[in-house]
Coordinates of C-alpha atoms and ligand atoms in Angstrom, one line a residue:
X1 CA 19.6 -21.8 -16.8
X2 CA 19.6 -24.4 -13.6
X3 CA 19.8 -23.2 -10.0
X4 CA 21.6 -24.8 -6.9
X5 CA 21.3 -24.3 -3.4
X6 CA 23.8 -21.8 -1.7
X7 CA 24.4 -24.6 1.4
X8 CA 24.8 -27.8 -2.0
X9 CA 28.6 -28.4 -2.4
X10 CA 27.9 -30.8 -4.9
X11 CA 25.6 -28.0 -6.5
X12 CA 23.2 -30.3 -7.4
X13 CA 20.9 -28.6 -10.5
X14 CA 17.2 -27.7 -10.4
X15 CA 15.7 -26.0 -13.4
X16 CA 13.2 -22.4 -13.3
X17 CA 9.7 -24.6 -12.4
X18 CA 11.5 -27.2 -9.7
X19 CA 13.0 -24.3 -8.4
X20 CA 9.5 -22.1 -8.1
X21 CA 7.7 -25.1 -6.0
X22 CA 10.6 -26.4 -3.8
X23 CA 11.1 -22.4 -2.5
X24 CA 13.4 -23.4 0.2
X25 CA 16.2 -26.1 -0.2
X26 CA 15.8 -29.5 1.4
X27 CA 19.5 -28.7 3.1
X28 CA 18.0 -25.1 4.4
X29 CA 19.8 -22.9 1.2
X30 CA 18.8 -20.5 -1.3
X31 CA 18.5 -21.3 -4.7
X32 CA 21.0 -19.0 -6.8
X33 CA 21.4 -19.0 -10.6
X34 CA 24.9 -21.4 -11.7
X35 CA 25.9 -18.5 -13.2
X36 CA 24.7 -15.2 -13.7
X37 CA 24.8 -13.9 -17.5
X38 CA 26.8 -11.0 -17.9
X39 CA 25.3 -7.7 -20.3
X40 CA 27.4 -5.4 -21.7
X41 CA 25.9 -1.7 -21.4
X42 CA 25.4 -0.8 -25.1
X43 CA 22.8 -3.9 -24.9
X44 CA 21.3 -2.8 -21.7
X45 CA 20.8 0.8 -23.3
X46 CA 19.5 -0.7 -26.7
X47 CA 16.3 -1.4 -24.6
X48 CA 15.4 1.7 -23.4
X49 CA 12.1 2.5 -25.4
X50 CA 11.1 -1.3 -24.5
X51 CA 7.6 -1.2 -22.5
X52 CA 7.8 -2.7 -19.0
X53 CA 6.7 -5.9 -19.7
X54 CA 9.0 -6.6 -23.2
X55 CA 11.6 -5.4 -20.9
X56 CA 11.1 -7.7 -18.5
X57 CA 10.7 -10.5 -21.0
X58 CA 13.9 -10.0 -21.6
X59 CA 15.3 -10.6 -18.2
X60 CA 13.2 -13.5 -17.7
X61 CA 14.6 -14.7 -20.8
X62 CA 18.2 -15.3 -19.4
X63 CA 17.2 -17.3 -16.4
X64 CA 14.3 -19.7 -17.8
X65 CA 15.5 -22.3 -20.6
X66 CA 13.5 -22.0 -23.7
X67 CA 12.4 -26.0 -22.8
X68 CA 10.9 -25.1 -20.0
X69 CA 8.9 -22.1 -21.4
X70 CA 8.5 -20.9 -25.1
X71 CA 9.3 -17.1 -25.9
X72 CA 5.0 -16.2 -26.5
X73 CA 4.0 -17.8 -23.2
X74 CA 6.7 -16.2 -21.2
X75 CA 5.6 -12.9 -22.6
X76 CA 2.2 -13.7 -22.1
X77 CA 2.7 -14.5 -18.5
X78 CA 4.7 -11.2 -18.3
X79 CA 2.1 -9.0 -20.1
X80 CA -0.9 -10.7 -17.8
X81 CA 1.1 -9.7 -14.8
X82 CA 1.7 -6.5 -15.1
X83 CA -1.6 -5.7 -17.1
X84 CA -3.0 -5.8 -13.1
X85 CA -0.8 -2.7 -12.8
X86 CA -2.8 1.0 -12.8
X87 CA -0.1 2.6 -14.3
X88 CA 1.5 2.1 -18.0
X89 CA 4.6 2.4 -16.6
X90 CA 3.9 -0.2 -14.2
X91 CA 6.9 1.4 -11.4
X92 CA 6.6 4.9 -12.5
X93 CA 9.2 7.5 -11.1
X94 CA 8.3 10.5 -10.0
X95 CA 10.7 13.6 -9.6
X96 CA 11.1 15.4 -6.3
X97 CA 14.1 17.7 -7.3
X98 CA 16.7 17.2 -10.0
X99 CA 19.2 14.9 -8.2
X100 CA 16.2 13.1 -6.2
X101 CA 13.6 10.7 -7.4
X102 CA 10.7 8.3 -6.1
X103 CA 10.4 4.9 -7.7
X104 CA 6.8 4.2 -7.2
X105 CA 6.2 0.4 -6.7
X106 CA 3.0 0.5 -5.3
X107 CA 0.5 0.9 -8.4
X108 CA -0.6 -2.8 -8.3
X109 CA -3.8 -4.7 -7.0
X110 CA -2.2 -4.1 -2.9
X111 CA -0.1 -0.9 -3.1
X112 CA 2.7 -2.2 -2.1
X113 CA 6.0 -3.6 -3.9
X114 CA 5.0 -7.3 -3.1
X115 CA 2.6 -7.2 -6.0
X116 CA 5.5 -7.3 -8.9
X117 CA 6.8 -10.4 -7.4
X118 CA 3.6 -12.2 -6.6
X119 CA 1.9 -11.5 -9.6
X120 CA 4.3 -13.2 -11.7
X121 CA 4.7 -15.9 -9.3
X122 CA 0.8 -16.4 -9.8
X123 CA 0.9 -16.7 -12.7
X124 CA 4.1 -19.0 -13.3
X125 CA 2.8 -21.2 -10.8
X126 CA -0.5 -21.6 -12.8
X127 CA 0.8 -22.1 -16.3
X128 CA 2.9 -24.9 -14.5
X129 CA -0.4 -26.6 -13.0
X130 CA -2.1 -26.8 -16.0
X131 CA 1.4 -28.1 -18.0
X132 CA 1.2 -30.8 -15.2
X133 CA -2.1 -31.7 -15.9
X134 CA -2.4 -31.7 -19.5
X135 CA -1.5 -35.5 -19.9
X136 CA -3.6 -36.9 -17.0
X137 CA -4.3 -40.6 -16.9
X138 CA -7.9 -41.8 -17.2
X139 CA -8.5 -41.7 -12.9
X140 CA -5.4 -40.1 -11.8
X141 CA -5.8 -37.3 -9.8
X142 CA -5.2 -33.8 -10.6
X143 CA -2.2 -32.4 -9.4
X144 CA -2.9 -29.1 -6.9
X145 CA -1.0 -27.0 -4.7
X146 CA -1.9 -25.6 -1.2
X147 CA 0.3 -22.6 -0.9
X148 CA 0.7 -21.5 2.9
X149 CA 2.4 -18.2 3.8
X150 CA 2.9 -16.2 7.0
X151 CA 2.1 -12.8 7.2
X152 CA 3.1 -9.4 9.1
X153 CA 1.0 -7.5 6.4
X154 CA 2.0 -6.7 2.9
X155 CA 3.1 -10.3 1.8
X156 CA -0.2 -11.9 2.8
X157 CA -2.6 -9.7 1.1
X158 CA 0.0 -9.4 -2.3
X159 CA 0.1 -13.2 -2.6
X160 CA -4.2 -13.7 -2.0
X161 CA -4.2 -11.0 -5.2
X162 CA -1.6 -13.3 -6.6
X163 CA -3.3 -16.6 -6.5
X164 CA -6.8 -15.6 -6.6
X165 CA -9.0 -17.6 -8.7
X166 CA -6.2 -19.5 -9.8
X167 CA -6.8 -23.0 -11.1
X168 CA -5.4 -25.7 -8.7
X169 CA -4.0 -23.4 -6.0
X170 CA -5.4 -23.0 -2.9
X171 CA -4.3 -20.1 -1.1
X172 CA -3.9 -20.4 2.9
X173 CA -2.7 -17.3 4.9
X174 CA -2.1 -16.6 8.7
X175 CA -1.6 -13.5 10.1
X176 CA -1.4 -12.5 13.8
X177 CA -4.8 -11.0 15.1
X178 CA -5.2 -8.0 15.8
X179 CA -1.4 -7.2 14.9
X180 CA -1.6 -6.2 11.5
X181 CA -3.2 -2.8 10.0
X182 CA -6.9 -2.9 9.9
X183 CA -6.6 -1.5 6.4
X184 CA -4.6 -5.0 5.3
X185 CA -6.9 -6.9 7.5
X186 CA -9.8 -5.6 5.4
X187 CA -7.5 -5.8 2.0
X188 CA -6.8 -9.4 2.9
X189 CA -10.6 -10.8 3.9
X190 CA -12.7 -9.0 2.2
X191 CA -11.5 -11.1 -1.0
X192 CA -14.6 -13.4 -2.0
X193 CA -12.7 -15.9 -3.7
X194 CA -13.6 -19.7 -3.0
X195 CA -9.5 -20.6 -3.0
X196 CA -8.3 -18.1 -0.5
X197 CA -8.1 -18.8 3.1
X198 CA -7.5 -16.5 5.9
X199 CA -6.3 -17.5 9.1
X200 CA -6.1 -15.5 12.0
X201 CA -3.5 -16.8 14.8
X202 CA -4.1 -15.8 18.5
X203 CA -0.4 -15.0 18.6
X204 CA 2.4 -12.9 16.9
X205 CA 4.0 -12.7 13.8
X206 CA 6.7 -14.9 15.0
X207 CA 3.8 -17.6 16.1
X208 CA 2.5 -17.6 12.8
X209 CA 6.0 -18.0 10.7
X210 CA 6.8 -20.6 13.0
X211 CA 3.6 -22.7 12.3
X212 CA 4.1 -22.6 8.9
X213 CA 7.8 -23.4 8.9
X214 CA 6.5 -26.8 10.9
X215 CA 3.6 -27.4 8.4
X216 CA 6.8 -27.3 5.6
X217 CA 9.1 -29.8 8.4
X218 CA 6.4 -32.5 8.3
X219 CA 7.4 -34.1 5.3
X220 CA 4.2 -36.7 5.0
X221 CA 1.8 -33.6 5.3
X222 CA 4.1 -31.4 2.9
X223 CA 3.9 -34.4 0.2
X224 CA 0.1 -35.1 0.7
X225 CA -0.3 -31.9 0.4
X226 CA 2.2 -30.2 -2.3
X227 CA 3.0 -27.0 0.2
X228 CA 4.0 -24.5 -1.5
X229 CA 5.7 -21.2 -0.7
X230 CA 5.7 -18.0 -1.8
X231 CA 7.3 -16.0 0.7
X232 CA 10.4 -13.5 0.0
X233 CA 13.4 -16.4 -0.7
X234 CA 11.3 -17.7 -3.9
X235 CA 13.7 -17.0 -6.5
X236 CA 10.8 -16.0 -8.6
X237 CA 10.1 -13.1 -6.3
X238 CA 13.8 -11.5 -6.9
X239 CA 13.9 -12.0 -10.7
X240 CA 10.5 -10.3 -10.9
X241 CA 12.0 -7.2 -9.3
X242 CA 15.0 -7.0 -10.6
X243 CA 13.2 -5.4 -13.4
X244 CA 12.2 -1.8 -11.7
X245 CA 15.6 -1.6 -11.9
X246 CA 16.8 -1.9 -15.5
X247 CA 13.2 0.2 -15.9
X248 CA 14.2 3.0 -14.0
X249 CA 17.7 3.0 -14.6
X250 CA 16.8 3.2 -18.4
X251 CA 14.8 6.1 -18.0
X252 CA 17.2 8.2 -15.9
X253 CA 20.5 7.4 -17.8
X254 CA 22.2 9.6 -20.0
X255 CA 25.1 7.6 -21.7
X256 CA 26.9 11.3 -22.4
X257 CA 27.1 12.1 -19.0
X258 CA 27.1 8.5 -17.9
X259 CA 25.1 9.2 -14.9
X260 CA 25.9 7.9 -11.6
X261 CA 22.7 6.3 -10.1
X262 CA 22.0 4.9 -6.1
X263 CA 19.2 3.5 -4.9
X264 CA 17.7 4.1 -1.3
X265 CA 16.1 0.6 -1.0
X266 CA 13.5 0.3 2.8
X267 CA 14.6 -3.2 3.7
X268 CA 13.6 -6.1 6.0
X269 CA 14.2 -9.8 4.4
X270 CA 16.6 -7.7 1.9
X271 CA 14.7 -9.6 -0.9
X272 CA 14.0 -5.7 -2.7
X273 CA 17.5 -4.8 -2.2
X274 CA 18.7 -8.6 -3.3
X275 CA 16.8 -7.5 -6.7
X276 CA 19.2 -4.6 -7.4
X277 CA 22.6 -6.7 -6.3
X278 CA 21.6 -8.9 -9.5
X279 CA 20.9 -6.5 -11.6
X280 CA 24.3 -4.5 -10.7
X281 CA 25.8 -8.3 -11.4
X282 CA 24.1 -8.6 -14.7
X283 CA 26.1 -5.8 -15.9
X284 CA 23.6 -2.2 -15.2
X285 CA 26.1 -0.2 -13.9
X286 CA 24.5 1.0 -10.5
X287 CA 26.5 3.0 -8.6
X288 CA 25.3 2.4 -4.8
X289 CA 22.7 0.2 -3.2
X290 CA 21.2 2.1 0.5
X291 CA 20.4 -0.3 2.9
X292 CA 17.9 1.4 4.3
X293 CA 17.0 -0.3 7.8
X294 CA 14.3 1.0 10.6
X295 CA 15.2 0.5 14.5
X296 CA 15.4 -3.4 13.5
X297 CA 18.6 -2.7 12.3
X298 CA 20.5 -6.0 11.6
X299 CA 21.7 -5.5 8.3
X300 CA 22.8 -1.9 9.3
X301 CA 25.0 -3.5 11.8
X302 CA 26.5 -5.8 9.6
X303 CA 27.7 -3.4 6.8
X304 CA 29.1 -1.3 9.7
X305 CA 31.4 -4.1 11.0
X306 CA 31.3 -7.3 9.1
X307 CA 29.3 -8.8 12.5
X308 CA 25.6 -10.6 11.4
X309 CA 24.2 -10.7 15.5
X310 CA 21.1 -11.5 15.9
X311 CA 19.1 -9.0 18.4
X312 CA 17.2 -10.5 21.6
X313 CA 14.0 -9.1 20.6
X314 CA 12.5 -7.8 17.5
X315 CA 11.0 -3.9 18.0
X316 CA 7.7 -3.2 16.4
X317 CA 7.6 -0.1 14.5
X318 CA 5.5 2.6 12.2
X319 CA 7.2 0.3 9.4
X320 CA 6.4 -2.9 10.3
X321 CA 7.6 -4.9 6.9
X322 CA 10.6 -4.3 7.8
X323 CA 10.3 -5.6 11.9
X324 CA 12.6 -8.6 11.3
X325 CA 15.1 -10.0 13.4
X326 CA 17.3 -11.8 10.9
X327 CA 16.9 -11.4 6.7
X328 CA 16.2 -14.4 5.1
X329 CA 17.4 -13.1 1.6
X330 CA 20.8 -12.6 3.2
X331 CA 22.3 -15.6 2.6
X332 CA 22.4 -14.8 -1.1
X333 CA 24.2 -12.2 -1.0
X334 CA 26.4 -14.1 1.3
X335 CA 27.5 -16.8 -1.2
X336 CA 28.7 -14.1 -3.3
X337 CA 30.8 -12.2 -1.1
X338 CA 32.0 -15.9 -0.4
X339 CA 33.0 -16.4 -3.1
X340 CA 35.0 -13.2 -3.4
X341 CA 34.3 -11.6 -6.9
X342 CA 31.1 -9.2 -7.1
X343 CA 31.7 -8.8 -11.1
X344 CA 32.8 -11.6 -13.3
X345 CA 30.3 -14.2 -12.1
X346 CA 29.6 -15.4 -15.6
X347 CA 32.0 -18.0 -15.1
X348 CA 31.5 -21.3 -13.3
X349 CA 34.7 -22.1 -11.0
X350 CA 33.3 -25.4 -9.4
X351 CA 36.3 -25.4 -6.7
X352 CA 35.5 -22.0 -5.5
X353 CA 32.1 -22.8 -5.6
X354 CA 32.4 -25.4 -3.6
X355 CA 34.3 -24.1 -0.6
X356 CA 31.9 -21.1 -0.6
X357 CA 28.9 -23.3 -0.4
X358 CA 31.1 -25.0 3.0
X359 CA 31.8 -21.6 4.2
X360 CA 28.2 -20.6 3.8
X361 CA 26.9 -23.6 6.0
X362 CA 29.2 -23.1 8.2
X363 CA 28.4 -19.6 8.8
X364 CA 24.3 -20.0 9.2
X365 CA 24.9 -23.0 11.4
X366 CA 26.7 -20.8 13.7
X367 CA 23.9 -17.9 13.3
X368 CA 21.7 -21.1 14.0
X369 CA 23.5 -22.1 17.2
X370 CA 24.8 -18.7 19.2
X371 CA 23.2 -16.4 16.6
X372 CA 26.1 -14.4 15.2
X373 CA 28.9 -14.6 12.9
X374 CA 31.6 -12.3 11.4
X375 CA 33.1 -12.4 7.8
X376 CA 37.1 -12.1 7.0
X377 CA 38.1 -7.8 6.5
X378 CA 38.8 -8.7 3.0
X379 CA 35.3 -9.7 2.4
X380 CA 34.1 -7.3 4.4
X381 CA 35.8 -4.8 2.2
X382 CA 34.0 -6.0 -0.9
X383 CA 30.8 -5.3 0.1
X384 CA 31.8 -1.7 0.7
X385 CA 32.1 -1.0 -2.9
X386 CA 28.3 -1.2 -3.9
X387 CA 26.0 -1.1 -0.2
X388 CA 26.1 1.6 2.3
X389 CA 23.6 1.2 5.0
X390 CA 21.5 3.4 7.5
X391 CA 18.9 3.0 10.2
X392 CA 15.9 5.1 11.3
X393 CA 14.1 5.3 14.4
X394 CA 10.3 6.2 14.7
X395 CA 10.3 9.7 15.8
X396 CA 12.3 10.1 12.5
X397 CA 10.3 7.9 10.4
X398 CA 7.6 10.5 11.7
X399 CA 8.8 13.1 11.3
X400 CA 10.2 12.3 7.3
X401 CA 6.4 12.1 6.3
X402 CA 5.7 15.5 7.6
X403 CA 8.9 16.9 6.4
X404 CA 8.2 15.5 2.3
X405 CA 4.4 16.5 3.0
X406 CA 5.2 20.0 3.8
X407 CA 8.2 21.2 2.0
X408 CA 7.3 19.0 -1.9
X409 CA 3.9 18.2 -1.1
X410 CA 4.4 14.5 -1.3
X411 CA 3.0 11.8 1.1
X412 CA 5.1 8.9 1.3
X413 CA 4.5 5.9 3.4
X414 CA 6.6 5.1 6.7
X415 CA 9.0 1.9 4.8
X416 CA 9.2 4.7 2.2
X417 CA 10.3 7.4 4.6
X418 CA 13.1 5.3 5.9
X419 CA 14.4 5.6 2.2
X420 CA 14.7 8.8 2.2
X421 CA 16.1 9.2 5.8
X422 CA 18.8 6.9 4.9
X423 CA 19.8 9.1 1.9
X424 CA 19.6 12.7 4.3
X425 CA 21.7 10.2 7.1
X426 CA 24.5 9.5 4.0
X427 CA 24.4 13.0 3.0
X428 CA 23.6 12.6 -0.8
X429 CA 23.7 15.8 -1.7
X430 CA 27.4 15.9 -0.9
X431 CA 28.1 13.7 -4.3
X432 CA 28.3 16.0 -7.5
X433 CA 26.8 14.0 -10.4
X434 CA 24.7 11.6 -8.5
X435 CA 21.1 11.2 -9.1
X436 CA 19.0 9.4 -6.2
X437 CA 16.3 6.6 -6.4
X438 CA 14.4 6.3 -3.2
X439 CA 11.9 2.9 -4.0
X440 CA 8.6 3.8 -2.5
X441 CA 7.1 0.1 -1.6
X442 CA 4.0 1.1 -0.6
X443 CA 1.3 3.6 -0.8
X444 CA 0.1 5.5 2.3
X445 CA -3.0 5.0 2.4
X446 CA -2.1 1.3 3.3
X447 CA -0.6 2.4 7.0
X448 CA -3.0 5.5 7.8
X449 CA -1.9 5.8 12.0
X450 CA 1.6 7.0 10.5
X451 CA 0.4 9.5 8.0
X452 CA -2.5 10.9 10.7
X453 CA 0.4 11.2 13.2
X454 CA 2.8 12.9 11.1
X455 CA 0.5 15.0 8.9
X456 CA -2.7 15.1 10.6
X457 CA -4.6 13.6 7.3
X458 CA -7.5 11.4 7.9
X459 CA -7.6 8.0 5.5
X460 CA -10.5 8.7 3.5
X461 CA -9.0 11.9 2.2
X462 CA -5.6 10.0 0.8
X463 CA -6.1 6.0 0.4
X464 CA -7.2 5.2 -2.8
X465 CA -11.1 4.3 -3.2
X466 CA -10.5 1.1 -3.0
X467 CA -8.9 0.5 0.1
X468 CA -11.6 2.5 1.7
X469 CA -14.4 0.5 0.0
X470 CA -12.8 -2.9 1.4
X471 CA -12.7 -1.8 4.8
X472 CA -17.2 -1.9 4.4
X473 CA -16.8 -5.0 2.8
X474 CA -17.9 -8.7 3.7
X475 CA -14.8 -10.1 5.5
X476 CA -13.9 -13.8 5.6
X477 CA -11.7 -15.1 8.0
X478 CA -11.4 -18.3 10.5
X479 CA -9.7 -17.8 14.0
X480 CA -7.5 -20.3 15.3
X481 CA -7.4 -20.6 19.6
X482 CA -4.9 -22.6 21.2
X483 CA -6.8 -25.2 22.3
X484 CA -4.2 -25.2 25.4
X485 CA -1.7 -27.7 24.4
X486 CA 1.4 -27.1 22.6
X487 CA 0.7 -28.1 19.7
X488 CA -2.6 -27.2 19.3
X489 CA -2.4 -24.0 16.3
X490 CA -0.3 -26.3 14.4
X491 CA -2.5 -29.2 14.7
X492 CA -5.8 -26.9 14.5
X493 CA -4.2 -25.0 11.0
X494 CA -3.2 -28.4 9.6
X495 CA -6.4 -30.0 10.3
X496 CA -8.2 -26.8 8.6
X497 CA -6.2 -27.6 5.7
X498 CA -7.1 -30.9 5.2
X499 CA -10.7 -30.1 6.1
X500 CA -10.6 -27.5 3.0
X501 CA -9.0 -29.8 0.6
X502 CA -11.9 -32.5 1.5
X503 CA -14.7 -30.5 0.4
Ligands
PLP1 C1 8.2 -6.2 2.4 C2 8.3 -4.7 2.5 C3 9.6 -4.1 2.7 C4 10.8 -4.9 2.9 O1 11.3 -5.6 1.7 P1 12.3 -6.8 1.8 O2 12.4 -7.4 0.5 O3 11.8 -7.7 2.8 O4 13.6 -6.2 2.2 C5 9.6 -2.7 2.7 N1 8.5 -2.0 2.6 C6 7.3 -2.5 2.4 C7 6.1 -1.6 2.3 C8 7.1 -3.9 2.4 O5 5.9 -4.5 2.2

């Protein structure tokens, strides 16, 4: 399997590893699969007693050639990352009533979602390194990577737990002071390994992405350097979650009644969601993906009217994962609706192809210049047949905790409470036959002011041990000021990096 930019025309190819390190696209694209393989069901269903990790070998399998990566390291890499899980079922579900059901995705190192993706991509980036290295000439120097990322919260602290300790990776993450739950805060410096690096911004999250986004532009640095990124457009990220997925879906199914299963999916980049689009296109037969946006509602606007706007200003909120102004994982989706065919994609049509990869730059340069674009009705129409969308304001996000607390005795997070508002906005229950899977992507205990507001519970009495340990913990962390000039955090954050990969 290679991979091509959604922006290339020419669809130049880049195979599974090139792919994991360039992260973005030199022309500003995605990186797609050329084709996506199509299963047929009775396969699918002939791995339903597989464990989490042989069933996402399997997966993996399709889009990573056997050249680059032999079947026992694959599942090795597999089996190490979700060994860091706490649960054997890695995304267990758990059952709120018979047509209702909580996918929990938050049983790894951060409790949160993140940690499927980042995992693996640790771990893939690492058995890469060391492939690199293995035939070193006598004095020539090791080849490492500096991965930089941005943070609002979750991502930050899922990819330190990712990469730490990991040989030839440094890990460098900037998060806006003061801005992001004192819980993550903790969770992300109280780390004591010597690769990780925190860096807190006097700024916003929008400060922060945008230093890193010029670290990435300065192509001398980026070389010297080898930048990496791990944030939600890695490829790596989506095939990792496409797995909960096939997992869930597995366990649920019942080929007799050939159960029809949605998923309420709490989205921001749409990278989750993004997940679940390729497994529908791999063949599991999914019946509906929720788009499941809070007041930063985007998305929801465009499967409303076929209109992507951009909003002046982006709205903080009790889910602040999801406080985006545009998706970055959208794009992706994009290129197939494009291309005007959500099922038989295991066929290359190179002409198609290459009109859709015009279309798509032409669309994102006009989001780029005047920040909106629509997409023809017919188009429009297709993605009507597998996403419905919803949005959710605060006082609703609120009040969702208390009302799951109260009436099944089961505390859900505020992304995850937007979920499940989004299935009680579509009315699910109104659907004989359909089961719903709302993904919980984090615990709790991870955003405490939301649960104490809507249930009254104080942290120590819900957040796992560990998260209340961290917060007594030693914390590490190096504040960057702007010294005054314009470009002083970028110039301060790269000189720390080259400081760090001196010594
Ligand atoms: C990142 C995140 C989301 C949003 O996921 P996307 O892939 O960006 O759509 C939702 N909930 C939580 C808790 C998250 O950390």
């Amino acid at each position: 399997m290679k991979y091509r930019s959604t922006r290339d025309p020419e669809a130049n190819l880049l195979n599974f590893e090139d792919t994991l390190f360039t992260g973005l696209a030199p022309d500003g694209g995605l990186y797609i699969p050329e084709y996506v393989p199509s299963l047929e069901l009775e396969e699918i269903l002939s791995w339903k007693s597989l464990s989490f990790s042989e069933l996402a070998f399997k997966i993996f399998r399709l889009f990573i050639d056997q050249s680059e990566m032999n079947d026992n390291d694959l599942k090795s890499i597999l089996k190490t990352s979700f060994d860091t899980f706490s649960h054997v079922d890695v995304t267990p579900l758990k059952k709120i009533k018979s047509n209702l059901l909580m996918l929990e995705l938050f049983w790894g190192p951060t409790f949160a979602f993140k940690d499927v993706a980042l995992q693996c991509c640790g771990n893939f980036f690492e058995y890469f390194l060391k492939k690199k290295n293995l035939n070193l000439k006598p004095g020539e120097k090791k080849f490492e990577i500096n991965v930089v990322c941005a943070t609002s919260g979750d991502t930050g602290g899922a990819a330190i737990y990712g990469l730490r300790g990991k040989e030839n990776v440094k890990c460098f993450v900037l998060f806006p002071k003061g801005r992001i739950s004192t819980v993550q805060e903790a969770q992300m410096t109280s780390v004591p390994d010597a690769n990780v690096f925190n860096i807190s911004i006097e700024g916003t999250f929008d400060t922060c992405q945008e230093i890193v986004k010029n670290l990435f532009s300065k192509k001398e640095f980026k070389r010297e350097f080898n930048l990496a990124a791990v944030n939600s457009i890695n490829w790596c990220r989506i095939l990792s979650q496409t797995v909960y997925y096939f997992y869930s879906f597995l366990k649920i199914y019942d080929s007799e009644e050939k159960t029809k299963i949605q998923y309420s999916v709490p989205t921001g980049n749409f990278g989750d969601i993004l997940a679940g689009f390729y497994a529908k296109i791999l063949g599991l037969p999914i019946y509906k993906l929720l788009v499941a946006t809070n007041c930063n509602n985007i998305l929801h606007k465009f499967f409303e009217t076929g209109v992507y706007e951009r909003p002046s200003t982006c709205l903080s909120s009790f889910s602040p994962a999801m406080d985006i102004l545009a998706s970055s994982n959208f794009e992706r989706l994009l290129w197939y609706v494009e291309r005007g065919n959500l099922k038989t994609l295991s066929k290359r049509e190179l002409n198609n192809e290459k009109n859709c990869s015009l279309k798509i730059s032409e669309l994102m340069e006009s989001f780029k210049a005047c920040g909106k674009f629509g997409i023809d009705s017919d188009k429009f129409e297709l993605t009507k047949e597998l996403f419905r969308s919803s949005t959710t304001d605060d006082k609703t996000t609120l009040k969702t905790i208390e009302k799951y607390f109260k009436e099944y005795d089961y505390l859900v997070d505020p992304h995850t409470a937007v979920g499940l508002n989004a299935l009680e906005n579509l009315n699910y229950e109104s659907e004989d036959g359909v089961i719903s899977v709302c993904l919980s992507t984090a615990h709790p205990g991870k955003f405490p002011e939301a649960v104490l507001k809507s249930t009254g519970l104080e942290f120590e009495k819900f957040a796992p041990k560990v998260l209340v340990n961290a917060m007594t913990l030693e914390k590490r962390c190096h504040n960057i000021q702007n010294g005054g000039k314009s470009d002083g955090l970028l110039n301060e954050v790269e000189e720390y990096i080259r400081i760090k990969n001196r010594c």
